[in-house]
Every structure is written in structure tokens, then in C-alpha cells.
Tab-separated table of C-alpha atoms and ligand atoms in Angstrom:
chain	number	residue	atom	x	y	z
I	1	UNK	CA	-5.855	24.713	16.808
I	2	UNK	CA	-9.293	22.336	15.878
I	3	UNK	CA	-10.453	23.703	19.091
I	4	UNK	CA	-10.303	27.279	17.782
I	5	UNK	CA	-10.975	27.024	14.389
I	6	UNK	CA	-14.758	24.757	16.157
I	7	UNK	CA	-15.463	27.981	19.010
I	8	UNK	CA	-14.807	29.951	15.942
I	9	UNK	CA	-17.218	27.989	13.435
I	10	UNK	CA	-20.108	27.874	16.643
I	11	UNK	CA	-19.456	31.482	17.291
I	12	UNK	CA	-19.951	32.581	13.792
I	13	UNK	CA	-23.114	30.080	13.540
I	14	UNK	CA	-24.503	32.148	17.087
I	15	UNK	CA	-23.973	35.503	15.550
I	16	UNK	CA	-25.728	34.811	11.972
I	17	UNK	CA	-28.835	33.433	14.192
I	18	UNK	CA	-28.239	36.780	16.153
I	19	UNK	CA	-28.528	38.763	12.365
I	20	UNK	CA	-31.383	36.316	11.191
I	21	UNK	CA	-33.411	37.332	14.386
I	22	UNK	CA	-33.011	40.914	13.940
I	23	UNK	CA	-33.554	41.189	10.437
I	24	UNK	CA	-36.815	39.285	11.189
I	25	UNK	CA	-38.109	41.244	13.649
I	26	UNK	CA	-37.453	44.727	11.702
I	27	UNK	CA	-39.315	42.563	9.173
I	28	UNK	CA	-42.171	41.914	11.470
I	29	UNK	CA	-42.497	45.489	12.179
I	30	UNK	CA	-43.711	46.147	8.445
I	31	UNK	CA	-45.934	43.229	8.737
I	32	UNK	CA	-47.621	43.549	11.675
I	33	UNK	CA	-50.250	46.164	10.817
I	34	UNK	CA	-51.589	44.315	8.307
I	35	UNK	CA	-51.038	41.017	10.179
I	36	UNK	CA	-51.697	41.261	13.663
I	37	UNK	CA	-49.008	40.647	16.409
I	38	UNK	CA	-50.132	36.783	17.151
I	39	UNK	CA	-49.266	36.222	12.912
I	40	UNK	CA	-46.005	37.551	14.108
I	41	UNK	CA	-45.605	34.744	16.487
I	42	UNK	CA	-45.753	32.431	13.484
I	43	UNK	CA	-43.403	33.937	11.534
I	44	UNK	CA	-40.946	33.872	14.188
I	45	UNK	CA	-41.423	29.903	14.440
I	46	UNK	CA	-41.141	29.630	11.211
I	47	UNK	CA	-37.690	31.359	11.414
I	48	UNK	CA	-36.793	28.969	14.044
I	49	UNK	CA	-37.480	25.998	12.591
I	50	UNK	CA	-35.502	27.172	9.135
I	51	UNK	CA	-32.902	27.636	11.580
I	52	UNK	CA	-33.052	24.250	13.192
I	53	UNK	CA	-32.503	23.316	9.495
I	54	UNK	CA	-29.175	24.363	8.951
I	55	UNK	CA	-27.345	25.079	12.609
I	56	UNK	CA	-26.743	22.782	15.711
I	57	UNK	CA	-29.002	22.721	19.066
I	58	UNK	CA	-27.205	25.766	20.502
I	59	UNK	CA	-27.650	28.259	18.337
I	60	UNK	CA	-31.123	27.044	17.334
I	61	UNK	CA	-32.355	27.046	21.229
I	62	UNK	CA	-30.824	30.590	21.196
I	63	UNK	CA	-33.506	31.263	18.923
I	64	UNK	CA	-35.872	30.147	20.745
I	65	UNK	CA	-35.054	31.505	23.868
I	66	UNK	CA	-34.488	35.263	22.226
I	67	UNK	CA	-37.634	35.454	19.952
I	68	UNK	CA	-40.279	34.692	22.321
I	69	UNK	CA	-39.344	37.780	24.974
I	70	UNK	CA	-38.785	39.880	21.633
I	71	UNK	CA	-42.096	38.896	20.156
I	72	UNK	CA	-43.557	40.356	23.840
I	73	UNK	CA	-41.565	43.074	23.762
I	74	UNK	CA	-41.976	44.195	20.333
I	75	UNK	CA	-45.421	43.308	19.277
I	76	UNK	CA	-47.346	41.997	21.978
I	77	UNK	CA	-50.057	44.434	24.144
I	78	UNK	CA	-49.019	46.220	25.776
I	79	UNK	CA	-45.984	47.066	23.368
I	80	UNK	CA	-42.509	48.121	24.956
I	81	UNK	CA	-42.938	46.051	27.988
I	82	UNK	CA	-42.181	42.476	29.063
I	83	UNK	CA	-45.790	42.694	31.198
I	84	UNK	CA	-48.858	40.241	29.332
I	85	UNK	CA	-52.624	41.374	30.242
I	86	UNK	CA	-54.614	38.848	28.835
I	87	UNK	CA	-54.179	35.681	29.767
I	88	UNK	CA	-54.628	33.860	26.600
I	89	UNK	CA	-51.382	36.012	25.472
I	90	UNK	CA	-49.233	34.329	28.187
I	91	UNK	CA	-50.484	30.840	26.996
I	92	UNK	CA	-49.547	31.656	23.312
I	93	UNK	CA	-46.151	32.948	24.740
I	94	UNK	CA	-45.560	29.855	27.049
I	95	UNK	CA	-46.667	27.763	24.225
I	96	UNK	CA	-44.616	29.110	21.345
I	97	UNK	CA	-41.372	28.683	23.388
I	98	UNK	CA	-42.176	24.992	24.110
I	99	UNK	CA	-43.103	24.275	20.601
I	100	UNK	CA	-40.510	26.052	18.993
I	101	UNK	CA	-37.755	24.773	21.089
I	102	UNK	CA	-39.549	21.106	20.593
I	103	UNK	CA	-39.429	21.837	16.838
I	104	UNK	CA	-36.114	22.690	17.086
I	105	UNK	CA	-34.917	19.475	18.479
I	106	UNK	CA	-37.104	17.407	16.929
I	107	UNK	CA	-36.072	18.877	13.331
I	108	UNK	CA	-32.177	18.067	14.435
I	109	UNK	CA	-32.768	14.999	15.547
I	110	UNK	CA	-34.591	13.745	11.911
I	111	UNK	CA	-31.000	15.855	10.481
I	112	UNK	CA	-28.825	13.714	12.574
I	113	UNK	CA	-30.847	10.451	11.706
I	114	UNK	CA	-30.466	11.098	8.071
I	115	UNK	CA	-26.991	11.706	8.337
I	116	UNK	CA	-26.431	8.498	10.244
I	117	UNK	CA	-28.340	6.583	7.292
I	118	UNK	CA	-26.291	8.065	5.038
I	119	UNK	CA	-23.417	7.294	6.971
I	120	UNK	CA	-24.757	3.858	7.303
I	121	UNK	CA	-25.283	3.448	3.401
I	122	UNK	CA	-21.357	4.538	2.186
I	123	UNK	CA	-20.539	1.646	5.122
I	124	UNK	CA	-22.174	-0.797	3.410
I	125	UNK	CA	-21.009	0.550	0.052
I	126	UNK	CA	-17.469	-0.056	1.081
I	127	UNK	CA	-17.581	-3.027	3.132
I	128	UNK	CA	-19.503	-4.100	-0.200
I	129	UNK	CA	-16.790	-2.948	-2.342
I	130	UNK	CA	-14.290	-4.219	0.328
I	131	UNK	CA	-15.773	-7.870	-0.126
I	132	UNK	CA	-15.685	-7.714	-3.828
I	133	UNK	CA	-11.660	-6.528	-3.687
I	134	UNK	CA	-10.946	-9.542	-1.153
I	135	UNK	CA	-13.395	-12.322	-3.483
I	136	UNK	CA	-11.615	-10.693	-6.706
I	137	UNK	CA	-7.761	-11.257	-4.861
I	138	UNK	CA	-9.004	-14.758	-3.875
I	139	UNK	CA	-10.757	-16.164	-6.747
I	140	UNK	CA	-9.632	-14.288	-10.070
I	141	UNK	CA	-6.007	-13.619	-9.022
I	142	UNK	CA	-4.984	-16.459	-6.633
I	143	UNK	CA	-7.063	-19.091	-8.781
I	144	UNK	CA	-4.728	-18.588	-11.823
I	145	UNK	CA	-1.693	-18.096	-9.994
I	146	UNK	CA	-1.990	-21.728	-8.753
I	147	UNK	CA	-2.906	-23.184	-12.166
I	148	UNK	CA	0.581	-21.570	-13.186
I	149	UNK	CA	2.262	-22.683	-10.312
I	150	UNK	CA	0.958	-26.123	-11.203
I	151	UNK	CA	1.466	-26.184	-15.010
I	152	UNK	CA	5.300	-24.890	-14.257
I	153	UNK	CA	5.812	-27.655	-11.741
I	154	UNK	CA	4.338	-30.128	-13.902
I	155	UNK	CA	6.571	-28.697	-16.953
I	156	UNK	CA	9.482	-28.731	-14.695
I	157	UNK	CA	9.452	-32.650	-13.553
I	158	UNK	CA	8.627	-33.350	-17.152
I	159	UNK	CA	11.888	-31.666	-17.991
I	160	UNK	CA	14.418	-34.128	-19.436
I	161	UNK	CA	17.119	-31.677	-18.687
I	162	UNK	CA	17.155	-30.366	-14.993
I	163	UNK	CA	19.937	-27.962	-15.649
I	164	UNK	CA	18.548	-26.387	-19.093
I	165	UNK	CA	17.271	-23.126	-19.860
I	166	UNK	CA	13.629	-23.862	-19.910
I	167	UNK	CA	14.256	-25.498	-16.514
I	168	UNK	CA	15.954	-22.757	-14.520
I	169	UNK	CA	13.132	-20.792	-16.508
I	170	UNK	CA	10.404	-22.686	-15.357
I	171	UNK	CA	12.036	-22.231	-11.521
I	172	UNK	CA	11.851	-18.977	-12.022
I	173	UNK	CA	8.271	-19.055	-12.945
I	174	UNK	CA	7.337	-21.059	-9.803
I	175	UNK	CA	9.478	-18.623	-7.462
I	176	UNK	CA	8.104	-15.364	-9.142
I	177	UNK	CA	4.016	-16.595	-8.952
I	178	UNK	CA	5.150	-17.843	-5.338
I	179	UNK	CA	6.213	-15.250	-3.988
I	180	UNK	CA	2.961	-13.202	-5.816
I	181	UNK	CA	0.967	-15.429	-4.025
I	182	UNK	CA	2.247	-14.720	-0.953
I	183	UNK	CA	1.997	-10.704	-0.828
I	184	UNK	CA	-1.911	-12.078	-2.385
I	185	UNK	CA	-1.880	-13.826	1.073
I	186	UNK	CA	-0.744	-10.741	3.199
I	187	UNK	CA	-3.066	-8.162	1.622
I	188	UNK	CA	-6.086	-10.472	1.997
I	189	UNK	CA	-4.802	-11.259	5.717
I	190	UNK	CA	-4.480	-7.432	5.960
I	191	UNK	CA	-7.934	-6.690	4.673
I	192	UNK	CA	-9.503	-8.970	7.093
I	193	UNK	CA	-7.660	-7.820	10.032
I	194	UNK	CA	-8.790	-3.671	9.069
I	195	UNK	CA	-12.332	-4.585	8.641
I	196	UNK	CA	-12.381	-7.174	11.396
I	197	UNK	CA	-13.603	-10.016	9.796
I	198	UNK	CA	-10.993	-12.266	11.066
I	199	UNK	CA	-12.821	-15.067	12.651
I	200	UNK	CA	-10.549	-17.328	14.122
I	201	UNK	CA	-11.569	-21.077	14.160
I	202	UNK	CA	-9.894	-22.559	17.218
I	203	UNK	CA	-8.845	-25.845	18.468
I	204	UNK	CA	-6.331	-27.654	20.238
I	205	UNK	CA	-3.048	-28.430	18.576
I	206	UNK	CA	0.558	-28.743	19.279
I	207	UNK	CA	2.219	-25.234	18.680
I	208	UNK	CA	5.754	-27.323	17.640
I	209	UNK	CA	4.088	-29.086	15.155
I	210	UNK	CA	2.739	-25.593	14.019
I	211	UNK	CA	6.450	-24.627	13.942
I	212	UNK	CA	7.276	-28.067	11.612
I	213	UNK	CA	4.850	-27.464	9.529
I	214	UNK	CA	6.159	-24.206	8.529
I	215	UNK	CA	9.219	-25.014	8.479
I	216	UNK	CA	8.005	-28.166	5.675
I	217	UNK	CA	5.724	-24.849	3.563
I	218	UNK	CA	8.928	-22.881	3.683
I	219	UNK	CA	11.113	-25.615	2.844
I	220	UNK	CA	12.065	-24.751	-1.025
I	221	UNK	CA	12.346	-20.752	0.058
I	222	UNK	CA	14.135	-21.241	2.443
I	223	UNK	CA	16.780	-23.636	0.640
I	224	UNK	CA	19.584	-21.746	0.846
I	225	UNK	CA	19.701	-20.912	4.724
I	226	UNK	CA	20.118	-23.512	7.427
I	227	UNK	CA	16.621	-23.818	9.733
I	228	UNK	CA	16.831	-25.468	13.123
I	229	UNK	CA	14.029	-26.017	15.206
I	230	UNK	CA	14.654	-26.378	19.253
I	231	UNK	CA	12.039	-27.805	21.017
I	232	UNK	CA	10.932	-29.316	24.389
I	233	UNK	CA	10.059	-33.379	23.899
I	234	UNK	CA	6.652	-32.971	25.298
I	235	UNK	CA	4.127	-31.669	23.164
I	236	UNK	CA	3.438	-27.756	24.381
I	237	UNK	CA	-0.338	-27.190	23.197
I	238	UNK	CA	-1.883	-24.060	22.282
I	239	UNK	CA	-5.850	-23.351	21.545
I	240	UNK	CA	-6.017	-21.004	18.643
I	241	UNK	CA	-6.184	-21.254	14.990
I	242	UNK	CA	-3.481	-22.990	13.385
I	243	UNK	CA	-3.588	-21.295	9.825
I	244	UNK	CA	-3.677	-17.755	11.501
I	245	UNK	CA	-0.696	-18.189	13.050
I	246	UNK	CA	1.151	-20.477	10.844
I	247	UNK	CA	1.141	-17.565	8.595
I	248	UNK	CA	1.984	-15.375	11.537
I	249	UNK	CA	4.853	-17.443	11.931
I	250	UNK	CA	5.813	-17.660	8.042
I	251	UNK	CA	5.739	-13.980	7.745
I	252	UNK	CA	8.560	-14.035	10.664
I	253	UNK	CA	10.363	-16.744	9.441
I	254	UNK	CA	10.091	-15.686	5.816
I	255	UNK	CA	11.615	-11.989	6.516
I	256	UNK	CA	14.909	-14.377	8.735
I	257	UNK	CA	15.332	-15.798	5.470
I	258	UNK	CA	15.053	-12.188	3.088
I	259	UNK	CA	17.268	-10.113	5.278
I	260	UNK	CA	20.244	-12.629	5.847
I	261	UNK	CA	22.957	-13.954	4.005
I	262	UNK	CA	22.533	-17.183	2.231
I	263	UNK	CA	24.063	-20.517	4.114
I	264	UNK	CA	23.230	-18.499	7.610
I	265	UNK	CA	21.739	-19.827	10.346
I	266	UNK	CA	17.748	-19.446	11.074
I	267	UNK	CA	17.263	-20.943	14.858
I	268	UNK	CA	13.751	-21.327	15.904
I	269	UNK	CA	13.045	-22.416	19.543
I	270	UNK	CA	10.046	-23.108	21.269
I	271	UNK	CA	9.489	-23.750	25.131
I	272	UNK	CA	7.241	-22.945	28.301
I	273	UNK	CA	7.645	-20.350	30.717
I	274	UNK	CA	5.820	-19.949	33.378
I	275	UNK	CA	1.778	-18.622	32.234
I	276	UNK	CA	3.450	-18.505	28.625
I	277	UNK	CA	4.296	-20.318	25.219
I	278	UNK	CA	7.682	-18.222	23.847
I	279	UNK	CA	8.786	-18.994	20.490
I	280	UNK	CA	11.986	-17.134	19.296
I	281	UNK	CA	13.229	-16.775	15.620
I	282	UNK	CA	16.810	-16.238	15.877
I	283	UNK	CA	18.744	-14.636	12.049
I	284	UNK	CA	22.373	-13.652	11.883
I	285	UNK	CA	20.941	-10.889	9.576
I	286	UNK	CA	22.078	-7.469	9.674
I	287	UNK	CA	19.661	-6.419	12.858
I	288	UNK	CA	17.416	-3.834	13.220
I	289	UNK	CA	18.664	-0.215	14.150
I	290	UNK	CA	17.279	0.701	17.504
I	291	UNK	CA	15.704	3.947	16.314
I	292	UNK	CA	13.514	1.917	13.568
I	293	UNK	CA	12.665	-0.997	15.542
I	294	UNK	CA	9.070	0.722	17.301
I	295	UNK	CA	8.497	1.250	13.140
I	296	UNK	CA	8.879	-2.088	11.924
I	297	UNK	CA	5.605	-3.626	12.837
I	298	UNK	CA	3.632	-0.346	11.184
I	299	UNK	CA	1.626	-1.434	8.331
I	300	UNK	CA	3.572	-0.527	4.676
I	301	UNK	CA	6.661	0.899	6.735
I	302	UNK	CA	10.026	-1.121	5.605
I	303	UNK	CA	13.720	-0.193	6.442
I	304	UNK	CA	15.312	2.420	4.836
I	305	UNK	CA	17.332	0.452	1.801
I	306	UNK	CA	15.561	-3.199	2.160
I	307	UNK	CA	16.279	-4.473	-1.039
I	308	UNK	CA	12.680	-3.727	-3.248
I	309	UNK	CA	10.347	-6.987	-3.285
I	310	UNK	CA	8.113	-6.540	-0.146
I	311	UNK	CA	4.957	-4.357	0.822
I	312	UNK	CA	6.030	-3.586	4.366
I	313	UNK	CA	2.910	-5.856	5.580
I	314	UNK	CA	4.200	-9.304	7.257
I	315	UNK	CA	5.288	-8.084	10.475
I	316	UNK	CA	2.131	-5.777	10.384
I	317	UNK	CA	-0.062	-8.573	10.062
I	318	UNK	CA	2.380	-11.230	12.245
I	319	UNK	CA	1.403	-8.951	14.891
I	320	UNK	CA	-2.155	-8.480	14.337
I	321	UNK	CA	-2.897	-11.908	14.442
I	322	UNK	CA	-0.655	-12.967	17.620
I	323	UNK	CA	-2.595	-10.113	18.910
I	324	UNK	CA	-6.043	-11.481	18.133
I	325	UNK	CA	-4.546	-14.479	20.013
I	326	UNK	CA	-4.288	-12.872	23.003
I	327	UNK	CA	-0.227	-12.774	22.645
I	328	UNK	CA	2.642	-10.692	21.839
I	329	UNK	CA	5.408	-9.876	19.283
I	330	UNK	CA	8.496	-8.479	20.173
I	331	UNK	CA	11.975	-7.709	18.617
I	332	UNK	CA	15.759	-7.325	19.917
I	333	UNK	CA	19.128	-7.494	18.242
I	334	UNK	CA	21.518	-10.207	19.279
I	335	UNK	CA	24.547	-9.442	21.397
I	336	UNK	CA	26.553	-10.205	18.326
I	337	UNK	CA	24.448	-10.578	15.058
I	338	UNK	CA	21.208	-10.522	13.918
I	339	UNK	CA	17.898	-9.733	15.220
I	340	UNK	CA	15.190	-11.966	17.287
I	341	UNK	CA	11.403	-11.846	17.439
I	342	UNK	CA	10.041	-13.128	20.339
I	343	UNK	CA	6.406	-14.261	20.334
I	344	UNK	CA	4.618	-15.126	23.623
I	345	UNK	CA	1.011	-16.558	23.532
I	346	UNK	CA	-0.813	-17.322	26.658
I	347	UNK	CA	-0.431	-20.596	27.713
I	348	UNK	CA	-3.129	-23.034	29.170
I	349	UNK	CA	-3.082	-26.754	30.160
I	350	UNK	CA	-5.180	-28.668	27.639
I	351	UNK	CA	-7.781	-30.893	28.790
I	352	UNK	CA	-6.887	-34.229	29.112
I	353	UNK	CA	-8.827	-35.126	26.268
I	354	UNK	CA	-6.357	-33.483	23.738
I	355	UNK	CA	-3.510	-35.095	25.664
I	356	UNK	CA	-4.746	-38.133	25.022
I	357	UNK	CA	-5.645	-38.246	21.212
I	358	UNK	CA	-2.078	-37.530	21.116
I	359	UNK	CA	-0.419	-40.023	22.610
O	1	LIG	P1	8.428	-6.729	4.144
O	1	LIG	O1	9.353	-7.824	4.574
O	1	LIG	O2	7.403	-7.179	3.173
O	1	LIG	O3	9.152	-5.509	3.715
O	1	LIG	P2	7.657	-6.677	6.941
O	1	LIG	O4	6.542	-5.977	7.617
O	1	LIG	O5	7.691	-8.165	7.080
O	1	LIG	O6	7.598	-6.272	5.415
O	1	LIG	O7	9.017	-6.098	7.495
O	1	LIG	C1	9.172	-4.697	7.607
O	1	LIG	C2	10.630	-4.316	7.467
O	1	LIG	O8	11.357	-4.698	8.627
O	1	LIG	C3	11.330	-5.010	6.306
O	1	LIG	O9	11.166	-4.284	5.112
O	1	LIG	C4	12.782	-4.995	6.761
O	1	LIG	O10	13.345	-3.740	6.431
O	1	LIG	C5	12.676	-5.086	8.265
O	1	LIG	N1	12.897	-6.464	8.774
O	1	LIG	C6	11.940	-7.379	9.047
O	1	LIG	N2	12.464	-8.513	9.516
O	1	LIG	C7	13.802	-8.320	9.552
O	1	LIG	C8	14.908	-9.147	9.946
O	1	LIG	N3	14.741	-10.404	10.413
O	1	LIG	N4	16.152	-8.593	9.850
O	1	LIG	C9	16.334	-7.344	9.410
O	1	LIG	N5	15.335	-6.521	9.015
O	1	LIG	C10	14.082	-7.005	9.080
């Protein structure tokens, strides 16, 4: 269909060229008298460089190619034939097809190259505009969400009655600008994984002490469901960054908690296999149907009736970064409830170095 509709476009752009050419060289026949047929040569380069102006290289080397043998035919002695007597007349001929095929090109090529700057300049403008969105979601929006959080938590332990209104209002207050700050979190992570700023700082950790500490950050939202962590006893290290994919992880372990019933279980189990690290987060949610589960890790795309209170982003973004970490996120519904997401990063034995701080 875009095929056609371009041979069409092209076509259309060969045929006006075709007109332009013609109406020129009736033109030429008025002026010639007055002007002399190597004027007419001018005029004709003068045509094709207008040309060059507004069509591609095609239809512009067409041109070319048509108006010097027409300027022969037409005007040049001796007229009605494609034959040259004098010699200089050859050279003119020779040299008008060069430079008007040269001009041609050459006044493309300065068409392309502004076209790239401009290009170039509404880049910048929007990674400029793109930097000011993610430095106006970090400082002026994030900023005073954590003074709030901090003022309400402050409020809260001051509270002489933990069971009052203006308690369970303050918990409310702490759980709403949460849970703000974490779809602040996803859209910055989401910004920086579109414009590929993400620039991971890696080192050597322990990827079950990764799995701990979000476990500790998810603590209070995750209250009301029971978390388990399985692990191997020896430490299974991992060289990546350890915020990217703590957040990775959250995002996983976050949606376990959203999409099951409270006082269910939320298993998370880590161990080696083989070239691999493979960390599992087992829910006895409701699971994902098997026609929606090559959807769920779209950007903005959420189940059909999830609850309202999420931006379709986490498992977006869980999956970007596990990407950027050479890895891979996958999901499957249990044999008898629930879903899993399996994450498997590529694992590598640490230098003995890292053991050893450890120990
Ligand atoms: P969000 O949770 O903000 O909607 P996500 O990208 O994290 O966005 O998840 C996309 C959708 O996948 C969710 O809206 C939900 O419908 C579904 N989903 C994700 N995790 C689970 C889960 N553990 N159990 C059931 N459904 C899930």
C-alpha cells in the first residue's frame, strides 16, 4: 500500500519534470531569436537546478539527461539533428550535462544536509525538553513528596493515639504519597530506558542480599501478605547494578502483592543453574490468561479489569532493565494458582577478591 502510494508520488514527480521540460523548451523557441541558441543552454540549467530544488536525484538527473540532447536537437546548428559541427558546440554540450547533473546533486545534497540539521535541532529540542520533564519529576515533584512522607511519619509517631482518626489519616497520607512516589519512580525509570540514558553503575554484590533488601523496602506494603525468601547458603554473586534491578525486582514483587489476596503467600527463590542466576516470584494470585500473557510486559498495557491504581509500566520497565543486564523475564501460571515470573541473569564466578571481602 506505502509502496504504491511512493511509485505513485515518484511517478507523478517524473512526469511534472517531463511538463516542466517541455513547457521550457516551447519557451526557448520564442527566445531564441533574440537570444541565441548557447543562452538557451543556460536557461535550461537554470531549469535544472530549480528542479534539483524541489524533487529527488531521479527525476532531477532525468532532467539532465533529457535537456541536453533536446537543447541539440532543438536549437543547436545544425537544427533537427542530433549531429554537432563545431567543435566548441560539443564541448558546451559535454559540459552542460556534467555541470548540470553536478549541480543537481550537489544542490540535493546541501537539501538533505539542511534537513538533517533540522532534524538534528528538534532532537536536541526534545531530549532538552525530555531532561527538563525527568529534572522537574525528580526535583519539584519527588522533593516534596518526601518532605510529606516525612512530616506524616513524624506526625504519626508523635501521635498519642495509634488507633485515632488523625492516625489512620496520617497512614493514609504516607500510603497515598508512597505509592505516588513510586509510579514517580517508574516513569523516570521509563524515560531513561526510551531515551537510553540508563547508565548502569556495576559492581559485585550478592544477588540474595539484593532479594533481602527488597524484601526490607517492601516490608510495610507488603504487610498484609506472607513473603518467603528461599535461598542457597552460599552467597550467589551477580555484577550489575544493584538499584536497577532492585527496582526490577520491586516492580515484580510489588504487582505479587497488588493482584493477590491479602494473608497469601509471596515465595521468592533464588538459586544457580548451570551458566545462570534464576530467581522466581511465586503469587497465589488469580494468574494470567494465556492469551494476555505476550501483552503484559508492553509498556501502559494492563489486564482487562485490574483494579484502577497502576500505569501499566512495572513489568515494562522490570524487563527493560533485566534486559540491559544481559538477562531475561519470563511468566507462567502455576499448576494450581497463581502466576510466576522467572528472571534469569547470566551468571559468572566472581573473582576471588569479592569472595573474600565477604567472608
Ligand atoms: P501495573 O501493575 O502498574 O498495572 P505492570 O506492568 O506491572 O503494571 O503489570 C501489567 C499488568 O499485568 C497489570 O495491570 C496486571 O493486570 C497484570 N499483572 C502483573 N503482575 C501480575 C500478577 N502477579 N498476577 C496477576 N496479574 C498480574
Amino acid at each position: 500500500m506505502m509502496k504504491t502510494a511512493f511509485s505513485r508520488l515518484t511517478l507523478f514527480h517524473y512526469l511534472t519534470v517531463l511538463f516542466w521540460i517541455t513547457l521550457i523548451t516551447a519557451a526557448n523557441h520564442i527566445i531564441e531569436p533574440y537570444a541565441g541558441y548557447r543562452a538557451i543552454g543556460f536557461i535550461y540549467l537554470l531549469l535544472v537546478t530549480i528542479l534539483s530544488l524541489i524533487y529527488s536525484f531521479g527525476p532531477v538527473f532525468v532532467a539532465a539527461l533529457l535537456s541536453a540532447p533536446i537543447w541539440n536537437y532543438f536549437f543547436i546548428p545544425p537544427k533537427g539533428t542530433f549531429h554537432i559541427h563545431a567543435p566548441e558546440d560539443v564541448m558546451m554540450v559535454v559540459a552542460y550535462f556534467v555541470v548540470a547533473s553536478v549541480n543537481g546533486f550537489l544542490t540535493l545534497k546541501i537539501r538533505q544536509y539542511s534537513q538533517k540539521t533540522h532534524q538534528m535541532r528538534l532532537l536536541q529540542e526534545s531530549e532538552k525538553l525530555h531532561q527538563t520533564l525527568l529534572n522537574c519529576i525528580s526535583h519539584e515533584l519527588r522533593t516534596p513528596l518526601t518532605a510529606i512522607v516525612g512530616a506524616a511519619t513524624t506526625l504519626q509517631s508523635r501521635t498519642q493515639y495509634p488507633n485515632s482518626d488523625t492516625s489512620s489519616l496520617l497512614t493514609e497520607i504516607i500510603s497515598s504519597s508512597e505509592r505516588l512516589n513510586h509510579v514517580f519512580e517508574n516513569l523516570l525509570d521509563m524515560t531513561r530506558c526510551e531515551s537510553g540514558s540508563i547508565k548502569p553503575q556495576l559492581e559485585w554484590f550478592d544477588m540474595t542480599e539484593l532479594l533481602h533488601f527488597t524484601m526490607e523496602h517492601l516490608a510495610k506494603f507488603a504487610a498484609s501478605h506472607r513473603l518467603h525468601l528461599i535461598s542457597e547458603k552460599d552467597s550467589i554473586y551477580f555484577y550489575g547494578d544493584f538499584n536497577l534491578l532492585e527496582h526490577a525486582f520491586a516492580n515484580i514483587v510489588r504487582n505479587a502483592v497488588s493482584y493477590s489476596d491479602n494473608g497469601s503467600d509471596i515465595t521468592i527463590r533464588i538459586h544457580k543453574e548451570l551458566a545462570s542466576i534464576v530467581i522466581s516470584v511465586v503469587d497465589r494470585g488469580p494468574g494470567i490468561p494465556l492469551e494476555n500473557m505476550s501483552s503484559i510486559f508492553d509498556k501502559f498495557y494492563r489486564l482487562p479489569g485490574t483494579p484502577v491504581g497502576g500505569l501499566g509500566l512495572g513489568l515494562s520497565i522490570a524487563r527493560n532493565l533485566v534486559e540491559t543486564h544481559g538477562g531475561t523475564i519470563t511468566v507462567k501460571n502455576n499448576s494450581d494458582k497463581g502466576s510466576t515470573f522467572t528472571t534469569c541473569l547470566p551468571y559468572r564466578e566472581p573473582p576471588d577478591s569479592v569472595k573474600e571481602t565477604t567472608l
